[in-house]
Short mmCIF file of C-alpha atoms in Angstrom, two decimals:
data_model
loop_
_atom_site.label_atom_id
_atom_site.label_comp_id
_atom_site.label_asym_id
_atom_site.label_seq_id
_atom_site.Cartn_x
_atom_site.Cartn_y
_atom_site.Cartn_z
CA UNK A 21 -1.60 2.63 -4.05
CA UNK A 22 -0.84 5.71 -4.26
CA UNK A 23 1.80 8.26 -1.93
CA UNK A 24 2.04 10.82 -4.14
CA UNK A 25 5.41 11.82 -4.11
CA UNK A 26 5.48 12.83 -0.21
CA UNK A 27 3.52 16.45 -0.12
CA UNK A 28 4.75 18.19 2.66
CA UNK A 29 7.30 15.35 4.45
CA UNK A 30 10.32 17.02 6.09
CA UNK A 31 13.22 14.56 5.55
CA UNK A 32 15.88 16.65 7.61
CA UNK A 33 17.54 14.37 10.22
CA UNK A 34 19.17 15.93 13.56
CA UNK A 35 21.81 12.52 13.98
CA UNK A 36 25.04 13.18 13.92
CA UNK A 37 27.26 12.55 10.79
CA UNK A 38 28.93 9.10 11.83
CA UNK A 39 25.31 7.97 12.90
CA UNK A 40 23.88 8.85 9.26
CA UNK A 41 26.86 7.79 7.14
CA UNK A 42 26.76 4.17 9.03
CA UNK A 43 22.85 3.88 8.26
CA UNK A 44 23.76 5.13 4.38
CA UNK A 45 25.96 2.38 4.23
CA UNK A 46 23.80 0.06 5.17
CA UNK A 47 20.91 1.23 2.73
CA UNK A 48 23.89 0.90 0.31
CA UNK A 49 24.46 -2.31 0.64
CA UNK A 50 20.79 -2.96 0.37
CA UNK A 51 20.28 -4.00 3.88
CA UNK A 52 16.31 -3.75 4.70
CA UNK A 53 15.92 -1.79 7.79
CA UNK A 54 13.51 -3.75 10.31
CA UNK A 55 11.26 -1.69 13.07
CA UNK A 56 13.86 -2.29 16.16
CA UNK A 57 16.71 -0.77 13.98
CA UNK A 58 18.55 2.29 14.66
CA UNK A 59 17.79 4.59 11.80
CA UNK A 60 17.62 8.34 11.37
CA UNK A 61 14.41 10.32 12.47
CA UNK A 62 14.22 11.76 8.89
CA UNK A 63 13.71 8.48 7.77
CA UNK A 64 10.80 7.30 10.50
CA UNK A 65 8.94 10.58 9.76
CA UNK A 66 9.26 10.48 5.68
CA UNK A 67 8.36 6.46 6.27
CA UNK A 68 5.72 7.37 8.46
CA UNK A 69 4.24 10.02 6.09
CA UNK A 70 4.33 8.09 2.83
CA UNK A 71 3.04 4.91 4.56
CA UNK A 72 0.35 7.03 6.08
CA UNK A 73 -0.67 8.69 2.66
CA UNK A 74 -0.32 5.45 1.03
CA UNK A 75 -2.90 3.85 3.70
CA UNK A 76 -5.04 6.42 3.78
CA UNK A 77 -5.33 6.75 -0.29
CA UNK A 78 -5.99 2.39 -0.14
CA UNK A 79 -9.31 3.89 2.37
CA UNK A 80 -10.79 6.81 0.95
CA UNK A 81 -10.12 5.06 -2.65
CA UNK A 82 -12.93 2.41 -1.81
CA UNK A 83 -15.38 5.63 -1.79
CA UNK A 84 -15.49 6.62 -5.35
CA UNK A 85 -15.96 2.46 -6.85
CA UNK A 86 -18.38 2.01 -3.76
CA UNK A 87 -20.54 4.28 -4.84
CA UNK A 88 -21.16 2.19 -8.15
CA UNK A 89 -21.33 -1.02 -6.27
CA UNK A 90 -25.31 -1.46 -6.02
CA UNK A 91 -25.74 -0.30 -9.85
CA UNK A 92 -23.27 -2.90 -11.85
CA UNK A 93 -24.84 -3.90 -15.07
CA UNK A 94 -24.55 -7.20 -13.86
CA UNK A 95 -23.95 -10.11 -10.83
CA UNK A 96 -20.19 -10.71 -12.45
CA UNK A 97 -19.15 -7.50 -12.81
CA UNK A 98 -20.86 -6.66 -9.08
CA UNK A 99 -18.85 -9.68 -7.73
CA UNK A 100 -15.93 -8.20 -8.96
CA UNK A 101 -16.14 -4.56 -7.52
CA UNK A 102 -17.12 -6.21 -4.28
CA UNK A 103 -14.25 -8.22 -4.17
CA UNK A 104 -11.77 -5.28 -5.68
CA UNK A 105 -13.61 -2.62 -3.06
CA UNK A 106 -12.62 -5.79 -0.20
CA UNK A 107 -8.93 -5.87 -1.30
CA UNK A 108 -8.36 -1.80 -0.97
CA UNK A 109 -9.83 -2.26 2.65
CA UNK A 110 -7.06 -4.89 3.09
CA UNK A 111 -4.79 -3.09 1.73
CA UNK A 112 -5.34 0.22 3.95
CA UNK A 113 -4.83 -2.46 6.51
CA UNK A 114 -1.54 -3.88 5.47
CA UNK A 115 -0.29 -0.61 5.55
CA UNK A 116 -1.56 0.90 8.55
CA UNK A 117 0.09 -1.94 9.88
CA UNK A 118 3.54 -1.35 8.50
CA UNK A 119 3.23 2.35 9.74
CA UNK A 120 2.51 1.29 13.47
CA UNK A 121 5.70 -0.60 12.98
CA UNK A 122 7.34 2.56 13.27
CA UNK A 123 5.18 3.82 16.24
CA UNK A 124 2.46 5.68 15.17
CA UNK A 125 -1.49 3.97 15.90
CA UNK A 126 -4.12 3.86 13.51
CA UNK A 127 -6.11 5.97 15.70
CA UNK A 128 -3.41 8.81 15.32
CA UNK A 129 -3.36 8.46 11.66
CA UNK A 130 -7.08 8.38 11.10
CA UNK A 131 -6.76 11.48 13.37
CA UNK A 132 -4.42 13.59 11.30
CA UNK A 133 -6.41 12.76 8.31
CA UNK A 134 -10.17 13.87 9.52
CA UNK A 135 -8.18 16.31 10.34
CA UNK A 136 -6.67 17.35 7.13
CA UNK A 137 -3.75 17.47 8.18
CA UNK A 138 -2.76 13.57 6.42
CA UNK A 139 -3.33 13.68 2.97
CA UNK A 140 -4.38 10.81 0.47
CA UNK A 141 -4.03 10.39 -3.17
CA UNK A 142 -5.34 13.40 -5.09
CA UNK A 143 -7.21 11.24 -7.71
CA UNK A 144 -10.07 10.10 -5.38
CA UNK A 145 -11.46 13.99 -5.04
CA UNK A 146 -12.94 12.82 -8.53
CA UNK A 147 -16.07 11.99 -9.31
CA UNK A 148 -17.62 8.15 -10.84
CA UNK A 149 -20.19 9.89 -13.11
CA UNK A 150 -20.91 6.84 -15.05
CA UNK A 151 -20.26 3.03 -15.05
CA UNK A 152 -17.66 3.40 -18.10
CA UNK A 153 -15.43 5.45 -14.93
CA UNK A 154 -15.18 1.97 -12.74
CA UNK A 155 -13.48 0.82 -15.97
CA UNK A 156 -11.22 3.48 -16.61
CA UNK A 157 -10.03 3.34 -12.66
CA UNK A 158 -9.27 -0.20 -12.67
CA UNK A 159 -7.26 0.30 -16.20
CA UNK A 160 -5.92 3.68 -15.22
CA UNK A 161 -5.54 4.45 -11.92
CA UNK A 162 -4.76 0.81 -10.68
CA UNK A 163 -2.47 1.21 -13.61
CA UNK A 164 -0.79 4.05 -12.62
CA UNK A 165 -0.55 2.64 -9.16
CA UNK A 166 0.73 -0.73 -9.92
CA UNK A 167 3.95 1.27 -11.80
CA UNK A 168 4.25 3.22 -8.45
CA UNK A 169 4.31 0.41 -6.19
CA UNK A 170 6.22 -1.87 -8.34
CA UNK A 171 9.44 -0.51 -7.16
CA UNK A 172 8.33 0.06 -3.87
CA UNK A 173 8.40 -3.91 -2.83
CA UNK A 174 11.84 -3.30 -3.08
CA UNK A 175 11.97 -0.53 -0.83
CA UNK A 176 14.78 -0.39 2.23
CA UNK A 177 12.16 -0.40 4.92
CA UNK A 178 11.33 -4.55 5.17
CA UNK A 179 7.48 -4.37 6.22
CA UNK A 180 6.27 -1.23 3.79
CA UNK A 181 8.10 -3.78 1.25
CA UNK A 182 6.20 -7.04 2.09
CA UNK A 183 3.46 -5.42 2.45
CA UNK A 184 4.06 -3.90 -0.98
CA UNK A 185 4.49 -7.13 -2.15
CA UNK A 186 1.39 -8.48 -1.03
CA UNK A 187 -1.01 -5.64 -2.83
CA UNK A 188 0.76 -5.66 -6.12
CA UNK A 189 -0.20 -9.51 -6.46
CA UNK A 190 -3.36 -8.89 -5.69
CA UNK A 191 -3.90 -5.55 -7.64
CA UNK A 192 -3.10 -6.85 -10.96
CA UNK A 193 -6.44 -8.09 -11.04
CA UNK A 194 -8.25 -5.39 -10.54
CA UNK A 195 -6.55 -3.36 -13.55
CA UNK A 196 -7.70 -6.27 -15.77
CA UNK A 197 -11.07 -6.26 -14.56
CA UNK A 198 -11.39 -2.43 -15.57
CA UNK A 199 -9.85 -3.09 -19.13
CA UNK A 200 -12.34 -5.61 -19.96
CA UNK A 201 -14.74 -3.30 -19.31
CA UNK A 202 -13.39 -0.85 -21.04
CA UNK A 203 -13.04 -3.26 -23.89
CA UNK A 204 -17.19 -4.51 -23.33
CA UNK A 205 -18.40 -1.02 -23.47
CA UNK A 206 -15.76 0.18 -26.52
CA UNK A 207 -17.14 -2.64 -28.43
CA UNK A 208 -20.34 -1.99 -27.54
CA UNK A 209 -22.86 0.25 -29.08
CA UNK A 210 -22.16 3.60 -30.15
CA UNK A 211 -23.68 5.20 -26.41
CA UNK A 212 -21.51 2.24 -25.00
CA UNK A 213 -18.38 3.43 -26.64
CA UNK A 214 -19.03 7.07 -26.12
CA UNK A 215 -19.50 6.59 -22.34
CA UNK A 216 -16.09 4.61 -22.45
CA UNK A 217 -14.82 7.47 -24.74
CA UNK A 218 -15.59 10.15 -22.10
CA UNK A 219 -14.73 8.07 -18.95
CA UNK A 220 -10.73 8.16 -20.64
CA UNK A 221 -10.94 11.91 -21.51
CA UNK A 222 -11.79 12.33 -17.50
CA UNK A 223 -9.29 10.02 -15.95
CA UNK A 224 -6.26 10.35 -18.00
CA UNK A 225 -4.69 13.93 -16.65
CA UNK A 226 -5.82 13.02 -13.28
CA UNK A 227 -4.04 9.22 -13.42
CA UNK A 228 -1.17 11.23 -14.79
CA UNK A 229 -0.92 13.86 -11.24
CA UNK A 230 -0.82 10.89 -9.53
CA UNK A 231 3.02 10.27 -9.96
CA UNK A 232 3.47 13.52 -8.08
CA UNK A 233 5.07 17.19 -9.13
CA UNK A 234 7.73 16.94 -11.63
CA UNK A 235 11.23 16.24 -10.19
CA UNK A 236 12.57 19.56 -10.64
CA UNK A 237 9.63 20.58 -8.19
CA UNK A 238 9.45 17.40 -6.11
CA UNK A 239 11.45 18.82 -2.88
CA UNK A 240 11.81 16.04 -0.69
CA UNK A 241 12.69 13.28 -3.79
CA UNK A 242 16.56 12.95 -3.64
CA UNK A 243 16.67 11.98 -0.05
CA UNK A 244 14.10 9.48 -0.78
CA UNK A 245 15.95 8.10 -3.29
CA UNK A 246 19.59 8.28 -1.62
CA UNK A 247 17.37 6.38 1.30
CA UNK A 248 16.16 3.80 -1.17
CA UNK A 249 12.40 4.61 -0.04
CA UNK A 250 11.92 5.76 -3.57
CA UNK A 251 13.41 3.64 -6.73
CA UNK A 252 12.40 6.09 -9.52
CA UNK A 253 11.69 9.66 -9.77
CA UNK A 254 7.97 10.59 -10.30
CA UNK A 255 8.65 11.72 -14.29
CA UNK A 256 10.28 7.94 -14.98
CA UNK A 257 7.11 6.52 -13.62
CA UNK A 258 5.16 8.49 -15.43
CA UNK A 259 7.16 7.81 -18.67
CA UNK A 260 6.66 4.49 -18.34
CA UNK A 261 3.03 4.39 -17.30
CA UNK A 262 2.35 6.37 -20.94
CA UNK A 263 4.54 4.29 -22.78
CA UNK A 264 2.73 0.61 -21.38
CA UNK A 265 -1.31 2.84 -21.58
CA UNK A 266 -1.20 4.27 -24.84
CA UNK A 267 -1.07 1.29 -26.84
CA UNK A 268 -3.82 -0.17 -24.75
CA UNK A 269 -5.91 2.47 -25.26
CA UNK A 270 -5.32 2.63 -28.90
CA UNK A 271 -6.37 -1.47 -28.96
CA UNK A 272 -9.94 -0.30 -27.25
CA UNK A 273 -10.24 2.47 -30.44
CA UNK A 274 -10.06 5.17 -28.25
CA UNK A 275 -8.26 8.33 -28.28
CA UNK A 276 -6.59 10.19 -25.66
CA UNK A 277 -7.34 13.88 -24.47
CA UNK A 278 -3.88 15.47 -25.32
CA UNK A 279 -2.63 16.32 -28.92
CA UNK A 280 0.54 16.79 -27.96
CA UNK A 281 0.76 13.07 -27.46
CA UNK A 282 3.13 11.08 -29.74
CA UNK A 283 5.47 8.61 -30.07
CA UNK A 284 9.33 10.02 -30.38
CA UNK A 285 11.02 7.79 -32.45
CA UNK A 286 14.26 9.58 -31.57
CA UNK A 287 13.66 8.94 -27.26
CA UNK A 288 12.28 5.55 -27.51
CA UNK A 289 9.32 7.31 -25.68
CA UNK A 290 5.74 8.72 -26.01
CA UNK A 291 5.83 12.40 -25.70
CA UNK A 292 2.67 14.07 -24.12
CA UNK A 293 1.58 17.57 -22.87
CA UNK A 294 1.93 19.70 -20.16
CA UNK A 295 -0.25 18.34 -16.63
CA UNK A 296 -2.14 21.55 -15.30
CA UNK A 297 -0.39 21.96 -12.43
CA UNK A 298 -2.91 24.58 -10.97
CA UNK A 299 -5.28 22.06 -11.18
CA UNK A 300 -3.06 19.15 -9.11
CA UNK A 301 -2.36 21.71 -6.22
CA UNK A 302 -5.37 23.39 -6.17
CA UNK A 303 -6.93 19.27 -5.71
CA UNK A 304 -3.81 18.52 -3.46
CA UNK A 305 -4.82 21.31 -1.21
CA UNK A 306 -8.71 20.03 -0.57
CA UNK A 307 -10.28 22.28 -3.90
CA UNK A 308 -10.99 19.06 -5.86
CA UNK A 309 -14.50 18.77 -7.01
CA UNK A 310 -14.95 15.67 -4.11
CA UNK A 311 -12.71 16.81 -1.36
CA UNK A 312 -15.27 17.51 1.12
CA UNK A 313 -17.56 14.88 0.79
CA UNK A 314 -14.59 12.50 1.01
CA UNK A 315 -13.97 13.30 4.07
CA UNK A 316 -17.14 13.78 5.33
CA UNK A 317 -17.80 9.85 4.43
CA UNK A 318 -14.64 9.42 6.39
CA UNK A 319 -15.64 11.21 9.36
CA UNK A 320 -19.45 10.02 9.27
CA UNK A 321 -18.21 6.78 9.30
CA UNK A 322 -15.38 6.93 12.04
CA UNK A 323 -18.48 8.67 14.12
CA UNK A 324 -20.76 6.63 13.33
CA UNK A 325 -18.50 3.15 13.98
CA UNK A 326 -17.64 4.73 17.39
CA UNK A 327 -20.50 3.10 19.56
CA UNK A 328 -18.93 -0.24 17.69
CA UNK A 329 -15.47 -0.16 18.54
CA UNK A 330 -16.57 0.51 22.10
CA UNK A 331 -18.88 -2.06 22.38
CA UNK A 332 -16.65 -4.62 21.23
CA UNK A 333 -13.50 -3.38 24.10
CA UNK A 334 -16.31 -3.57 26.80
CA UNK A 335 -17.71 -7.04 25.76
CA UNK A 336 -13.68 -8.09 25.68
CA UNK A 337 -13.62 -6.57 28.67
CA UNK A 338 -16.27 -8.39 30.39
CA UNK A 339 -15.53 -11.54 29.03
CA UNK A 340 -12.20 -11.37 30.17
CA UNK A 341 -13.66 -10.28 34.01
CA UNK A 342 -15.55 -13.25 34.02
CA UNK A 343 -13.14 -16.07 32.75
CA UNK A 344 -10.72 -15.01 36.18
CA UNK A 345 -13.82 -14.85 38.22
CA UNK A 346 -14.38 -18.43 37.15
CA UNK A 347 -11.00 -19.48 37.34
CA UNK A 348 -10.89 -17.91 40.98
CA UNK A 349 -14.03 -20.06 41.37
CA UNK A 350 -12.65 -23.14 40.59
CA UNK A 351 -9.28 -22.75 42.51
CA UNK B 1 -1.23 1.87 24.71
CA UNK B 2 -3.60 4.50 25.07
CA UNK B 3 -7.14 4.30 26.21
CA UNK B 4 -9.81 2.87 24.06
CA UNK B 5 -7.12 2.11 21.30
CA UNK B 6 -8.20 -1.92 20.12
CA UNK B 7 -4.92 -4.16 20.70
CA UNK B 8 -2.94 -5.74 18.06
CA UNK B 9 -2.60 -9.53 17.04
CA UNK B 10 0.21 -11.23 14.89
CA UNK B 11 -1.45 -13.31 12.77
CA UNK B 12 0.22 -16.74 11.83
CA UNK B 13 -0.76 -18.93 8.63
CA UNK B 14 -0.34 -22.57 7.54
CA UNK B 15 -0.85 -22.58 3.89
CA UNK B 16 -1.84 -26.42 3.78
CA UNK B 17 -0.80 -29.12 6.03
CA UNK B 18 2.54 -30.39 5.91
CA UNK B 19 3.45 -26.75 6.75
CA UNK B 20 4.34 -24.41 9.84
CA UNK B 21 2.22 -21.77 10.85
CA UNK B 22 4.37 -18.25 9.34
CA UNK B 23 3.92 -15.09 10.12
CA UNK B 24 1.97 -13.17 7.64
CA UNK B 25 0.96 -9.29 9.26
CA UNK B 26 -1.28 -8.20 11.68
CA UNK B 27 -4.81 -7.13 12.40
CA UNK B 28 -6.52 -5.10 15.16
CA UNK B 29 -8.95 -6.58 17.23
CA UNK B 30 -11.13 -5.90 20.65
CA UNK B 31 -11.17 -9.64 21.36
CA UNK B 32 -9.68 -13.49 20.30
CA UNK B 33 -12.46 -14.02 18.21
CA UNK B 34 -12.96 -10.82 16.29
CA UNK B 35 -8.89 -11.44 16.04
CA UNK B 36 -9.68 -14.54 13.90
CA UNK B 37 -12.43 -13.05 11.78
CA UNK B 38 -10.28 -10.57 10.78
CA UNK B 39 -7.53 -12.32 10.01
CA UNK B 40 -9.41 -14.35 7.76
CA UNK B 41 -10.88 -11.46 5.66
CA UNK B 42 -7.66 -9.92 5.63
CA UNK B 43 -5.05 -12.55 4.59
CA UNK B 44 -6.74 -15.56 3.25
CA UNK B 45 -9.03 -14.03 0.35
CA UNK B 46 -7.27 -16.32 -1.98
CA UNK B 47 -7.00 -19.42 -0.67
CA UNK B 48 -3.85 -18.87 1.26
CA UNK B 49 -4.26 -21.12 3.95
CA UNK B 50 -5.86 -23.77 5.99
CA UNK B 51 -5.42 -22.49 9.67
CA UNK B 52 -5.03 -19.44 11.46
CA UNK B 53 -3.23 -18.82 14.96
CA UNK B 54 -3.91 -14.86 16.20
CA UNK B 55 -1.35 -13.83 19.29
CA UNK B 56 -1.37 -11.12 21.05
CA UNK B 57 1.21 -8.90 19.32
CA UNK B 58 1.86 -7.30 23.51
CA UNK B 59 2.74 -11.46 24.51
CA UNK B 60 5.95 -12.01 21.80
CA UNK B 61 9.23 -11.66 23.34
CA UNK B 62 11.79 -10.28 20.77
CA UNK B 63 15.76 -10.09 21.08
CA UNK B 64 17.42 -7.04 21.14
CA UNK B 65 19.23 -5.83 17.51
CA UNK B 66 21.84 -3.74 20.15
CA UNK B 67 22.43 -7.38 21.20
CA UNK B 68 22.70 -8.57 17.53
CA UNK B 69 26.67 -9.17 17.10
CA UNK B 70 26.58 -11.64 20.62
CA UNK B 71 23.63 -13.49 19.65
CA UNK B 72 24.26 -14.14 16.41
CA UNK B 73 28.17 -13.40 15.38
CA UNK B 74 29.49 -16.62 17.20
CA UNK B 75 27.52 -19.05 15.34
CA UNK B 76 29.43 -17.66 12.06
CA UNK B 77 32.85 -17.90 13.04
CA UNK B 78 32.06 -22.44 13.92
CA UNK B 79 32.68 -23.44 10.45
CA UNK B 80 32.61 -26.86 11.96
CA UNK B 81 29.12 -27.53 12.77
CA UNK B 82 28.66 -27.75 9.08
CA UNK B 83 29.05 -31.10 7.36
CA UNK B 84 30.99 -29.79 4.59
CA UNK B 85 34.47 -29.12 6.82
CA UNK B 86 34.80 -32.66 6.80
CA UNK B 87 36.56 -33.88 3.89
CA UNK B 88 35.98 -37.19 2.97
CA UNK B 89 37.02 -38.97 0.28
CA UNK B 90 34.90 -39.08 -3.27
CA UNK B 91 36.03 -43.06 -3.12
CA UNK B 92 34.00 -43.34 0.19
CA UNK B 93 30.27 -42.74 -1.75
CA UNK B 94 28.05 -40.18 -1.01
CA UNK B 95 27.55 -39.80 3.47
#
């Protein structure tokens, strides 16, 4: 899940006019771009950048459900975080992969973001409080990612889309798994509901600053879209992810934290309030309430899996050594 | 490939037999058998296969895209190595 609308990319290209007006044409006529292609350096870095934040998000994403992993109210419902915490690690995976295809290593990216300097979704600097919040993720913010990355399997870049492709089969699953709970704790008992009642009135402004600044104030949006990285402009996702949640949440009996939110006969569309965007930036920029510690689980771990990743090269190593020493051997 | 950076494997999947292997993505790995591992926990969590091949990613040869139009262009233009510029008669039976 999750790039949110490409913080900070620099789409400018240096090529000259014929170069970029042949690659438009070939976006155009909906040609997917493969890794040996010619293509504009505007388009590796923006590629680069969203795939990055994308990956990254899928990583520092397992954090927040992992920490409710050892307390689910039960072996199903453990089973299924375990198996829902495996799939973001795959999915970090598929995408770091589809980034190197453009030639940047995992090692770089993990770099840049210990670093700060990579950013991830903003939604995961929030934190699980109570079990009712591994519900409202999965319904939520697997929601609202599901709507972003619909669109994206049809991207122009051919292995950020099948990789696309292979997440959003697997992550409809894991919004389902949050809604029933939400739906076992809402019909629950009154504590039960309550917790579900406050998990909603927690997640629902930051699930909606996931789709990004508005479009007026998204800088780098048209040339995503003119590139076809981008189908739909961060306000038409979030339209649409309103539109499809609302009812949903209105099925569990709950309410949502915004009383400016109602349905507009007139546009077809649920209208809803304001997002504080002093709040987005200020979590954008590393002041979210988890910021720190997310990283510092990153970099703990990355230190800490060091002595591991160079154990295994030597032990390749060494095996290798000795599989020519007997082949020597034995010529 | 810099120092210390764990090489990459394509990984290749039959999804039961009766099929060829196909490429599905890729995994890092120090060795052959972490390779496999991997690839396992990464791309058959559902029941997506029945065997695995892992290749070095550094061993596949690939043709050049520059060379695209003289590999491929020819093959386009020989309408006749297809059997429907034949015409035979409907009176004949199906052939």
């Amino acid at each position: 899940m999750y790039s949110q609308g490409l913080i900070g990319a620099k789409t400018d290209s240096a090529e000259d006019q014929a170069f970029l007006d042949a690659f438009q044409k070939r976006i155009d006529a909906e040609e997917k771009i493969e890794p040996n292609d010619p293509m504009p350096e505007g388009y590796r870095r923006t590629l680069v950048r969203q795939i990055g934040q994308h990956a990254h998000s899928e990583i520092v994403g397992m954090l927040p459900e992992g920490n409710w992993i050892t307390r689910a109210p039960s072996l199903r419902r453990k089973a299924a975080l375990l198996a829902k915490v495996q799939d973001e690690g795959g999915h970090g995976l598929y995408l770091y992969s589809a980034a190197e295809t453009l030639g940047v290593s995992r090692e770089e990216m993990t770099e840049e973001l210990l670093a700060g300097k990579a950013k991830y979704s903003s939604i995961f600097n929030y934190p699980t409080l109570t079990w009712a919040d591994i519900g409202a993720i999965g319904w939520l913010v697997d929601g609202a990612a599901i709507m972003n990355q619909i669109p994206l399997c049809r991207c122009s870049y051919g292995p950020y889309a099948r990789a696309m492709i292979r997440v959003c089969k697997e992550e409809s699953f894991h919004q389902r798994q949050g809604y029933e709970i939400m739906m076992t704790l809402a019909n629950g008992t009154p504590e039960q509901k309550e917790m579900a009642q406050d998990a909603l009135n927690r997640w629902w402004w930051p699930s909606l600053m996931m789709f990004g600044p508005h479009d007026s104030d998204s800088q780098h949006g048209d040339q995503s879209m003119r590139w076809k990285i981008k189908r739909f402009t961060n306000d038409e996702l979030r339209q649409q992810f309103v539109d499809s949640t609302v009812p949903q949440g209105e099925f569990l009996g709950l309410t949502f934290p915004d009383p400016n939110l109602k349905w507009n006969e007139e546009r077809g569309h649920y209208d809803f309030g304001e997002i504080d965007w002093d709040e987005f930036w200020r979590v954008v920029k590393g002041g979210g309430p988890m910021n720190k510690e997310r990283l510092a689980a990153r970099q703990k771990a990355w230190d800490e899996g060091a002595w591991v990743r160079e154990a295994a090269l030597a032990h390749a190593e060494k095996r290798k050594a000795r599989a020519e020493a007997a082949k020597m051997a034995a010529e | 490939m810099a120092k210390n950076e764990i090489p990459l494997w394509e990984v290749f999947i039959r999804p039961r037999n009766g099929l060829a292997h196909k490429h599905c993505g890729s995994v890092h790995a120090a060795d052959e058998v972490m390779a496999l591992q991997a690839a396992r926990d990464v791309y058959t969590r559902r029941g997506e296969g029945v065997s695995i091949w892992v290749v070095p990613s550094a061993a596949i040869v690939a043709s050049d895209p520059e060379h695209k139009d003289e590999n491929f262009e020819p093959a386009l233009s020989k309408v006749y190595r297809h059997p429907t510029f034949y015409k035979i008669p409907d009176d004949v039976g199906h052939m």
